[in-house]
Amino acid sequence: MSKANSSTDTGARTEEAETGARTEEAAAEREQERVDHAAGERLSTAPREERPETESESGAGVPAMGVVGWIRWFWRQLTSMRVALILLFLLSLGAIPGSLIPQTSVDDLKVQNFKDQHTTLSPVYEKFQLFDVYSSVWFSAIYILLFVSLIGCIVPRTGQFVGQLRSRPPGAPKRLNRLPAYTTWRTEAEPEQVHEAALGVLRKRRFRTHTAGDAVAAEKGYLREAGNLIFHIALIVMLVAFAAGQLFKSEGGKLVVEGDGFANTLTQYDDFKSGSLYDSDSLAPFSFVLDDFVGTYEESGPQRGTPRTFEARVKYTEGADGPERKGVIRVNEPLVVDGTKVYLIAHGYAPVVTVRDAKGKVVSRNSVPLLPIDNNITSTGAIKVMDGYRDKNGVKTQLGFKAFFVPTFAGHGKGQMFSQFPGAEFPVLALSAYRGSLGVDSGLPQNVYQLDTSKMKEFKNEDGELLKKMLRPGEKLDLADGEGSITFDGIEEWASFQISQQPGNGWALGGAIAAIAGLAGSLFIQRRRVWVRAVRGPDGVTVVEMAGLGRSESAKLPEELGDLAAALITTAPVAPEKTDAPEKPGAPGPSDDATNEAGSRPVHPAEAPAEGAEK
């Protein structure tokens, strides 16, 4: 009985010893896997994803983190790449209403017209600040959060990247055959000779290399992370440039008739808008005179009327006492003066008219710009005589004329009175006459291109109808009852200019170019590591192992490793195979074992991945 018990105890102890050995072996295996995994770490500077640790995970139900812990967790979430992409998407999504809905910062008149036409939607849009998208609270919040997220993401990653540049590639894992790309062969060259040759081959391919233990460690593709950082820094530059452009910009319009000029002061603008931090004293001092506008058009074919020449010839001076210079302003070719750009945006005609009173005295003679309503520059407007006119009884009054101008008239009985060609080949001016109060003395703003006839009376013709007439250059319209006349003397041309100053445009362009370059580098450059181990085998022949590891799966890594192996074989050639024949047909011989473990013929990584490559 005692012997049986002794045998049982001995078996139990043996079983416990075996179990303990297996446990220790498993622990050693996990530790080795951890060491091997460390070789592939730090291929990226992306921060590790962390989540708040709670006591519920350790058995309790109350969160273990305090206020500081939650603040840190929120900061990690805000500075993560996922949140940055979400904010960037929200910013793009928020900009859509700004392009579809009229904006107060762009055109107040369009906003007011939209409100008049959409009385139901307008209060909703105003509540959500959709008429001022880019200065709204919600858009600014997204903008600021994205800015903070990018900075919080870039600063630590930059420090990590600099640390990686200053450090050396990590040493080789113990089991190279577990890496995705792997090859091996046997050579008669010495291990030191193989290492020297590997250093030369890898350095020639612009790898950063050094010898670590019994292997050569090399790394390449640092520009991938550099491109990633450049992309994010460029986004910050673009955000700052856009913000500066909105805060410090100025933009205004001016219509100038041939022979007239413009000086860059606030009183000279027809309309002017600026950023909230813009100082009007910073307007660049310059002036220009429109000498001539040249516009030529295709005269025949399917593209008849298409502009061929569209340019404004000016004389400009920079500063108060600068020399006078000549310049030509074309579409998309602005005149740049002291950081301010003058764009040519529109063109039209200004009929020259002379108004006389009942005694034949010239009351006014000027060119009146009219606004185009189609591509052939059919134009409408108003001619207003506010001062100097007296009727036949000597009573002071005001005159108004509705004007309709066509540069190329088709002729009577040939359809409606619309221009057939944008060039002034057969100009005709149609006028209808009114007298009374123009309403300019009421103090309310008035459109200079429209005639308010609510307080005016019509001039009548002999049939008792509204007095109107179509005039050719040199013809005149006599007002009823000898009240005077208006003569169509000729035509001049006008050009409309946009004068803008946006200090952030250059930075925004540079940031956009840098962002594209950085994104291309982060997408097309692969970060990879290569290890070459050469050790002497039991039979005295050197066994060479070569393996590669990339940040992402790529077919180029095995190909590159194969090319490196082919270059290294020139210095460490394959050792001749053993000729020992197996004793029995089909039985494995020594050469088969050598080929399986460290075969004398190198296997291209793309042809035969090593065991564990799928992992």
XYZ file of C-alpha atoms in Angstrom:
615
model
C 0.000 0.000 0.000
C 2.847 2.330 0.828
C 4.514 1.487 -2.463
C 1.329 2.343 -4.311
C 1.054 5.637 -2.509
C 4.694 6.367 -3.235
C 4.168 5.631 -6.892
C 1.119 7.892 -6.972
C 2.997 10.749 -5.332
C 5.897 10.329 -7.706
C 3.538 10.441 -10.734
C 1.802 13.526 -9.387
C 5.090 15.308 -8.861
C 6.205 14.334 -12.361
C 2.943 15.658 -13.820
C 3.276 18.891 -11.849
C 6.853 19.268 -13.048
C 5.778 18.770 -16.660
C 2.916 21.261 -16.235
C 5.287 23.808 -14.701
C 7.741 23.283 -17.544
C 5.001 23.821 -20.122
C 3.891 26.970 -18.293
C 7.416 28.333 -18.212
C 7.848 27.471 -21.890
C 4.612 29.261 -22.773
C 5.699 32.288 -20.753
C 9.052 32.300 -22.500
C 7.275 32.026 -25.839
C 5.083 35.045 -25.040
C 8.081 37.018 -23.877
C 9.911 36.209 -27.112
C 6.875 37.259 -29.146
C 6.824 40.517 -27.236
C 10.502 41.103 -28.003
C 9.941 40.230 -31.667
C 6.976 42.588 -31.817
C 9.096 45.399 -30.408
C 11.199 45.269 -33.570
C 8.178 46.392 -35.577
C 7.146 49.152 -33.221
C 7.677 52.868 -33.763
C 7.239 52.657 -37.511
C 4.795 55.504 -36.968
C 4.565 58.436 -34.592
C 0.807 58.111 -34.312
C -0.280 58.283 -30.665
C -1.602 55.129 -29.096
C -5.331 54.890 -28.617
C -6.219 54.990 -24.949
C -9.562 54.838 -23.208
C -10.475 55.880 -19.717
C -9.884 53.106 -17.225
C -12.764 52.574 -14.870
C -13.114 50.637 -11.712
C -15.959 48.700 -13.325
C -13.317 46.866 -15.331
C -11.600 45.842 -12.132
C -14.740 44.832 -10.358
C -16.172 48.120 -9.066
C -18.941 50.177 -10.675
C -17.706 53.769 -10.117
C -15.223 55.437 -12.503
C -11.756 55.566 -11.007
C -10.612 58.692 -12.887
C -10.977 62.109 -11.405
C -11.408 65.451 -13.137
C -7.783 65.577 -14.254
C -8.021 62.076 -15.684
C -11.105 62.895 -17.684
C -9.492 66.097 -18.974
C -6.496 64.086 -20.137
C -8.773 61.550 -21.807
C -10.717 64.326 -23.557
C -7.448 65.908 -24.723
C -6.270 62.570 -26.142
C -9.539 62.193 -28.012
C -9.423 65.751 -29.352
C -5.853 65.367 -30.590
C -6.442 61.972 -32.206
C -6.347 61.656 -35.967
C -9.876 60.293 -36.047
C -11.341 63.407 -34.407
C -9.233 65.689 -36.614
C -10.657 64.035 -39.717
C -14.188 64.329 -38.327
C -13.675 68.044 -37.649
C -12.223 68.565 -41.112
C -15.262 66.844 -42.599
C -17.609 69.002 -40.490
C -15.757 72.135 -41.622
C -16.207 71.146 -45.272
C -19.846 70.298 -44.615
C -20.411 73.616 -42.857
C -19.003 75.540 -45.821
C -21.743 74.201 -48.120
C -24.445 76.645 -46.897
C -21.984 79.473 -47.415
C -21.830 78.666 -51.130
C -25.557 78.035 -51.598
C -27.108 80.792 -49.458
C -26.364 84.511 -50.090
C -23.902 85.853 -47.548
C -24.069 89.285 -45.935
C -20.304 89.639 -46.195
C -20.490 89.179 -49.965
C -23.668 90.909 -51.156
C -26.159 92.603 -48.830
C -28.567 93.226 -51.690
C -28.834 89.523 -52.574
C -29.432 88.681 -48.920
C -32.226 91.228 -48.694
C -33.817 89.976 -51.913
C -33.631 86.407 -50.590
C -35.344 87.479 -47.360
C -38.086 89.231 -49.297
C -38.732 86.172 -51.463
C -38.491 83.550 -48.682
C -40.307 84.955 -45.680
C -40.696 81.521 -44.052
C -37.130 80.280 -44.401
C -35.398 83.565 -43.609
C -36.109 83.562 -39.829
C -34.817 79.979 -39.599
C -31.679 80.869 -41.550
C -31.102 83.903 -39.356
C -31.473 81.815 -36.194
C -28.765 79.407 -37.387
C -26.623 82.279 -38.766
C -26.739 80.869 -42.296
C -26.476 84.350 -43.818
C -23.132 84.762 -42.018
C -21.762 81.223 -42.125
C -18.068 81.997 -41.958
C -18.430 84.292 -38.940
C -21.063 82.191 -37.154
C -20.529 80.729 -33.696
C -20.829 77.102 -34.806
C -18.466 77.473 -37.767
C -15.917 79.312 -35.627
C -16.154 76.579 -32.972
C -15.396 73.861 -35.537
C -12.582 75.972 -36.935
C -10.959 76.537 -33.532
C -11.364 72.910 -32.434
C -9.746 71.711 -35.664
C -6.903 74.163 -35.144
C -6.315 72.978 -31.571
C -6.628 69.318 -32.607
C -4.001 69.662 -35.314
C -1.561 71.455 -33.034
C -2.081 68.942 -30.227
C -1.508 66.123 -32.707
C 1.552 67.572 -34.409
C 3.619 68.736 -31.434
C 4.104 65.310 -29.746
C 4.472 63.516 -33.073
C 7.173 65.947 -34.133
C 9.100 65.250 -30.941
C 8.764 61.505 -31.471
C 9.869 61.802 -35.095
C 12.944 63.816 -34.138
C 13.738 61.160 -31.527
C 13.459 58.436 -34.168
C 15.796 60.329 -36.481
C 18.377 60.567 -33.722
C 18.058 56.905 -32.710
C 19.231 53.798 -34.535
C 17.100 51.065 -36.080
C 16.211 48.370 -33.505
C 18.044 45.089 -33.370
C 16.906 41.982 -35.203
C 14.201 39.728 -33.745
C 15.328 36.277 -32.697
C 13.118 34.515 -35.252
C 13.414 36.339 -38.550
C 11.409 33.676 -40.347
C 8.255 34.987 -38.707
C 8.433 38.298 -40.580
C 6.330 38.878 -43.731
C 9.323 38.879 -46.111
C 12.110 36.368 -45.471
C 14.848 34.485 -47.284
C 17.879 32.456 -46.269
C 20.883 30.673 -47.777
C 24.249 29.172 -46.796
C 27.568 30.622 -47.825
C 31.244 29.931 -47.266
C 31.930 33.614 -46.589
C 32.765 34.651 -43.035
C 29.945 36.234 -40.961
C 31.967 39.440 -40.589
C 32.437 39.588 -44.350
C 28.676 39.128 -44.867
C 27.941 41.902 -42.378
C 30.329 44.321 -44.097
C 28.848 43.497 -47.483
C 25.298 43.962 -46.124
C 26.224 47.359 -44.696
C 27.594 48.446 -48.076
C 24.600 47.158 -50.054
C 22.049 48.738 -47.711
C 23.845 52.075 -47.495
C 24.051 52.170 -51.262
C 20.247 51.876 -51.291
C 20.051 54.833 -48.834
C 19.160 52.742 -45.759
C 20.193 53.902 -42.305
C 22.257 50.973 -41.038
C 24.299 49.763 -38.088
C 25.450 46.468 -36.653
C 23.438 45.241 -33.685
C 24.721 41.990 -32.167
C 24.914 39.207 -34.751
C 22.859 41.104 -37.359
C 22.790 44.254 -39.455
C 19.737 46.470 -38.834
C 18.591 48.930 -41.486
C 15.661 51.282 -41.916
C 14.319 53.429 -44.738
C 11.279 55.545 -45.572
C 11.471 58.285 -42.939
C 10.050 60.722 -45.492
C 6.690 58.988 -45.063
C 6.305 60.332 -41.552
C 7.928 63.608 -42.583
C 5.306 63.933 -45.317
C 2.584 63.189 -42.789
C 3.846 65.935 -40.488
C 4.269 68.359 -43.393
C 0.676 67.686 -44.442
C -0.666 68.528 -40.996
C 1.575 71.570 -40.578
C 0.419 72.772 -44.004
C -3.197 72.429 -42.859
C -2.427 74.688 -39.897
C -0.742 77.201 -42.210
C -3.809 77.187 -44.460
C -6.155 77.662 -41.502
C -4.087 80.595 -40.228
C -3.892 82.083 -43.730
C -7.641 81.827 -44.252
C -8.309 83.366 -40.855
C -5.892 86.216 -41.513
C -7.420 86.730 -44.951
C -10.907 87.050 -43.472
C -9.864 89.312 -40.601
C -7.536 91.678 -42.460
C -8.944 91.638 -46.004
C -10.409 94.555 -47.911
C -12.412 94.402 -51.100
C -14.234 97.027 -53.103
C -15.586 97.762 -56.548
C -15.304 100.746 -58.846
C -16.801 101.488 -62.252
C -14.583 103.775 -64.331
C -15.467 105.369 -67.664
C -12.742 105.961 -70.257
C -10.863 109.107 -69.326
C -11.822 108.967 -65.665
C -9.673 107.699 -62.810
C -9.647 106.178 -59.365
C -7.716 106.936 -56.185
C -7.486 104.268 -53.496
C -9.476 106.014 -50.776
C -12.744 104.954 -49.142
C -14.738 107.771 -50.717
C -13.802 106.616 -54.224
C -15.309 103.127 -53.937
C -18.766 102.281 -55.251
C -18.916 99.542 -52.604
C -16.407 98.456 -49.972
C -16.144 95.544 -47.523
C -13.388 94.648 -45.087
C -12.496 92.223 -42.325
C -13.276 92.924 -38.691
C -9.624 93.752 -37.873
C -8.895 95.741 -41.014
C -7.647 99.303 -40.598
C -8.732 101.679 -43.348
C -5.510 103.643 -42.852
C -3.642 100.677 -44.327
C -5.079 101.246 -47.814
C -2.180 101.272 -50.247
C -1.719 104.774 -51.716
C -2.054 104.550 -55.498
C -4.258 105.817 -58.312
C -4.926 105.007 -61.946
C -6.685 106.447 -64.992
C -8.520 104.337 -67.568
C -7.100 105.497 -70.879
C -8.837 103.002 -73.123
C -10.783 99.785 -73.023
C -10.173 97.403 -75.912
C -12.678 94.666 -76.612
C -12.787 92.610 -79.806
C -15.158 89.743 -80.545
C -15.495 86.797 -82.910
C -17.517 88.109 -85.855
C -18.699 84.880 -87.483
C -19.157 81.183 -86.942
C -20.671 79.331 -84.009
C -18.601 81.407 -81.561
C -19.819 84.739 -82.857
C -19.679 87.316 -80.088
C -17.042 85.480 -78.024
C -14.476 87.962 -76.635
C -11.027 87.744 -78.200
C -9.445 90.856 -76.695
C -10.616 92.077 -73.307
C -8.225 94.488 -71.666
C -8.116 97.824 -69.889
C -5.163 100.088 -70.615
C -4.363 102.321 -67.673
C -1.846 104.792 -66.334
C -1.106 104.384 -62.651
C 1.064 105.959 -59.982
C 2.262 104.315 -56.783
C 2.273 106.588 -53.772
C 1.418 110.252 -53.666
C 4.399 111.394 -55.739
C 5.331 108.223 -57.620
C 6.182 108.252 -61.319
C 3.390 107.563 -63.798
C 3.515 104.134 -65.405
C 1.503 102.334 -68.044
C -0.181 99.014 -67.452
C -2.664 96.612 -69.007
C -5.267 94.807 -66.921
C -6.762 91.631 -68.359
C -9.062 88.952 -67.031
C -7.122 86.927 -64.431
C -4.132 89.216 -64.974
C -4.561 91.912 -62.326
C -2.533 95.027 -61.786
C -0.553 94.584 -58.559
C 0.383 97.750 -56.697
C 1.960 97.569 -53.232
C 0.282 94.259 -52.394
C -3.142 95.358 -53.689
C -4.590 93.671 -56.764
C -6.830 95.425 -59.289
C -8.956 92.943 -61.257
C -10.928 93.613 -64.427
C -14.360 92.057 -63.884
C -16.876 93.702 -66.264
C -17.329 95.997 -69.245
C -20.117 98.035 -70.770
C -21.084 101.195 -72.645
C -21.726 104.745 -71.455
C -23.758 106.859 -73.939
C -22.691 110.493 -74.047
C -25.747 112.747 -73.821
C -26.291 116.522 -73.733
C -29.376 118.003 -72.037
C -30.584 121.529 -72.852
C -33.329 123.575 -71.239
C -36.145 125.514 -72.900
C -33.767 128.372 -73.824
C -31.245 126.009 -75.431
C -28.770 126.334 -72.588
C -26.657 123.251 -71.932
C -27.685 121.926 -68.551
C -25.459 118.834 -68.481
C -23.201 116.894 -70.756
C -21.739 113.621 -69.503
C -21.352 109.941 -70.224
C -23.881 107.755 -68.398
C -22.872 104.143 -67.668
C -25.588 101.576 -68.380
C -25.664 98.029 -67.012
C -25.571 95.024 -69.398
C -28.433 92.515 -69.198
C -27.158 89.890 -71.668
C -23.975 88.634 -73.300
C -24.414 90.999 -76.251
C -24.288 93.956 -73.818
C -27.905 95.055 -74.246
C -27.948 97.659 -71.463
C -30.412 99.545 -69.323
C -30.142 102.443 -66.925
C -31.301 105.922 -66.076
C -30.243 109.437 -67.004
C -30.897 111.929 -64.199
C -30.689 115.728 -64.353
C -30.830 116.890 -60.745
C -29.660 120.529 -60.931
C -29.567 123.397 -63.381
C -32.721 122.708 -65.411
C -35.622 125.224 -65.653
C -38.777 124.766 -67.656
C -40.162 127.369 -70.108
C -41.715 129.258 -67.164
C -38.333 129.441 -65.390
C -39.326 127.002 -62.657
C -36.551 124.725 -61.371
C -37.362 121.034 -61.713
C -35.662 117.733 -62.287
C -35.587 115.514 -65.370
C -35.333 111.757 -65.692
C -34.938 109.464 -68.682
C -35.261 105.703 -68.824
C -32.522 104.485 -71.142
C -32.233 101.280 -73.162
C -29.106 100.835 -75.257
C -28.093 98.259 -77.871
C -24.590 98.364 -79.374
C -25.740 96.493 -82.524
C -29.372 97.050 -83.484
C -30.969 94.571 -85.901
C -33.288 97.213 -87.359
C -36.977 98.030 -87.236
C -39.252 95.098 -87.817
C -36.512 92.558 -87.076
C -37.569 91.268 -83.719
C -37.280 92.827 -80.313
C -34.855 95.596 -79.517
C -31.973 93.493 -78.256
C -28.362 93.673 -79.338
C -27.233 91.202 -81.973
C -23.509 91.612 -81.280
C -21.461 92.931 -78.312
C -19.430 95.286 -80.498
C -20.738 98.807 -81.171
C -21.478 98.305 -84.890
C -24.947 99.916 -85.022
C -25.600 101.655 -81.669
C -29.115 102.790 -80.804
C -30.303 104.540 -77.630
C -34.001 104.417 -76.705
C -35.217 107.104 -74.260
C -38.477 107.871 -72.466
C -38.788 111.236 -70.669
C -40.122 112.264 -67.239
C -40.103 115.425 -65.080
C -40.662 116.109 -61.406
C -38.884 114.983 -58.242
C -36.254 112.278 -58.570
C -36.423 111.559 -54.839
C -32.725 112.157 -54.318
C -33.370 114.816 -51.663
C -35.235 112.447 -49.321
C -32.032 111.213 -47.691
C -32.739 107.583 -48.565
C -30.208 105.628 -50.643
C -31.151 105.256 -54.307
C -30.002 103.043 -57.134
C -28.304 105.236 -59.722
C -29.258 102.797 -62.485
C -32.986 102.911 -61.749
C -35.473 105.734 -62.132
C -38.106 106.242 -59.440
C -41.108 107.774 -61.267
C -43.493 107.733 -58.304
C -43.185 111.530 -57.941
C -42.663 112.334 -61.612
C -44.893 113.059 -64.579
C -44.512 111.792 -68.094
C -43.690 114.004 -71.022
C -46.463 113.441 -73.561
C -46.224 113.272 -77.341
C -48.783 114.531 -79.806
C -50.951 111.447 -79.263
C -50.995 111.962 -75.488
C -48.762 108.992 -74.815
C -45.391 108.719 -73.092
C -42.742 110.605 -75.044
C -40.071 108.174 -76.207
C -37.744 107.838 -79.144
C -34.931 105.708 -80.536
C -31.806 107.731 -81.261
C -28.722 107.172 -83.348
C -25.489 109.059 -82.517
C -26.029 112.734 -83.379
C -29.834 112.622 -83.099
C -31.901 114.326 -80.409
C -35.210 114.018 -78.600
C -37.190 117.293 -78.296
C -39.230 117.542 -75.129
C -42.905 118.451 -75.419
C -44.028 122.089 -75.396
C -40.522 123.384 -76.058
C -39.252 122.267 -72.635
C -35.795 121.482 -73.985
C -34.017 118.506 -75.592
C -31.594 115.659 -75.073
C -28.983 114.726 -77.693
C -27.224 111.387 -78.144
C -23.678 112.552 -78.935
C -21.824 109.228 -78.980
C -20.626 106.379 -76.808
C -17.758 105.687 -74.502
C -16.857 102.447 -72.791
C -16.492 101.691 -69.114
C -14.756 98.987 -67.129
C -15.560 97.694 -63.679
C -12.665 96.856 -61.358
C -12.370 94.939 -58.126
C -9.676 96.259 -55.809
C -8.767 93.656 -53.183
C -6.139 93.196 -50.518
C -5.917 89.717 -48.956
C -2.681 89.221 -47.021
C -3.115 85.464 -46.520
C -3.355 84.375 -50.151
C 0.337 83.628 -50.605
C 0.508 81.618 -47.387
C -2.649 79.723 -48.309
C -1.225 78.813 -51.718
C 2.075 77.712 -50.196
C 0.224 75.666 -47.590
C -1.911 73.982 -50.247
C 1.158 73.016 -52.292
C 2.949 71.732 -49.186
C -0.152 69.767 -48.143
C -0.340 68.030 -51.519
C 3.388 67.230 -51.449
C 3.201 65.933 -47.883
C 0.113 63.848 -48.610
C 1.788 62.325 -51.666
C 4.837 61.420 -49.547
C 2.745 59.856 -46.784
C 0.770 57.792 -49.299
C 3.470 56.590 -51.690
C 6.540 56.221 -49.460
C 6.684 53.028 -47.394
C 8.437 52.875 -44.063
C 10.328 49.541 -43.836
C 13.082 47.781 -41.910
C 15.525 45.105 -43.046
C 17.694 42.790 -40.976
C 20.581 40.638 -42.172
C 21.896 37.963 -39.793
C 24.982 35.875 -40.571
C 26.054 33.180 -38.077
C 28.283 30.158 -38.404
C 26.388 26.875 -38.439
C 27.356 23.638 -36.675
C 29.069 22.387 -39.832
C 31.191 25.543 -40.145
C 29.167 27.006 -43.044
C 27.738 30.505 -42.546
C 23.936 30.720 -42.519
C 22.598 34.033 -43.859
C 19.081 35.150 -42.991
C 17.461 38.255 -44.435
C 14.020 39.565 -43.466
C 11.981 42.712 -43.982
C 9.098 44.416 -42.180
C 6.945 47.249 -43.480
C 4.410 49.490 -41.803
C 1.698 48.273 -44.160
C 1.223 45.322 -46.463
C 2.958 45.908 -49.778
C 4.061 43.684 -52.648
C 7.133 45.870 -53.095
C 8.725 44.788 -49.817
C 9.365 41.144 -50.887
C 10.589 42.392 -54.266
C 12.958 44.854 -52.624
C 14.212 42.182 -50.241
C 14.819 39.867 -53.187
C 16.849 42.573 -54.947
C 18.899 43.160 -51.793
C 19.525 39.429 -51.444
C 20.641 39.226 -55.082
C 23.064 42.104 -54.508
C 24.417 40.510 -51.339
C 24.934 37.107 -53.007
C 27.655 38.616 -55.206
C 29.777 38.967 -52.042
C 28.370 36.013 -50.107
C 27.716 33.408 -52.820
C 25.626 30.337 -52.218
C 27.582 27.422 -50.851
C 27.545 24.242 -53.013
C 24.990 21.677 -51.963
C 26.077 18.499 -50.215
C 26.161 15.416 -52.427
C 25.380 12.808 -49.764
C 22.701 10.548 -51.228
C 19.954 9.153 -49.048
C 20.299 5.467 -48.097
C 16.782 4.631 -49.254
C 14.832 6.059 -52.138
C 12.558 8.793 -50.871
C 14.226 9.027 -47.487
C 15.326 12.508 -46.466
C 19.032 13.052 -46.640
C 21.282 15.693 -45.084
C 20.816 18.054 -48.014
C 17.055 17.989 -47.542
C 17.360 18.993 -43.907
C 19.730 21.774 -44.832
C 17.385 22.999 -47.520
C 14.406 23.015 -45.166
C 16.118 24.831 -42.320
C 18.640 26.988 -44.137
C 18.687 25.824 -47.725
C 21.717 26.501 -49.846
C 19.477 27.991 -52.563
C 17.976 31.350 -51.511
C 14.207 31.503 -51.885
C 12.764 34.749 -53.263
C 10.374 36.176 -50.631
C 7.691 36.781 -53.259
C 7.842 33.140 -54.367
C 7.846 31.328 -51.042
C 6.841 33.322 -47.945
C 8.293 32.055 -44.725
C 6.330 30.206 -42.132
C 4.279 32.630 -40.096
C 4.103 35.258 -42.866
C 0.308 35.157 -42.852
C 0.364 36.108 -39.201
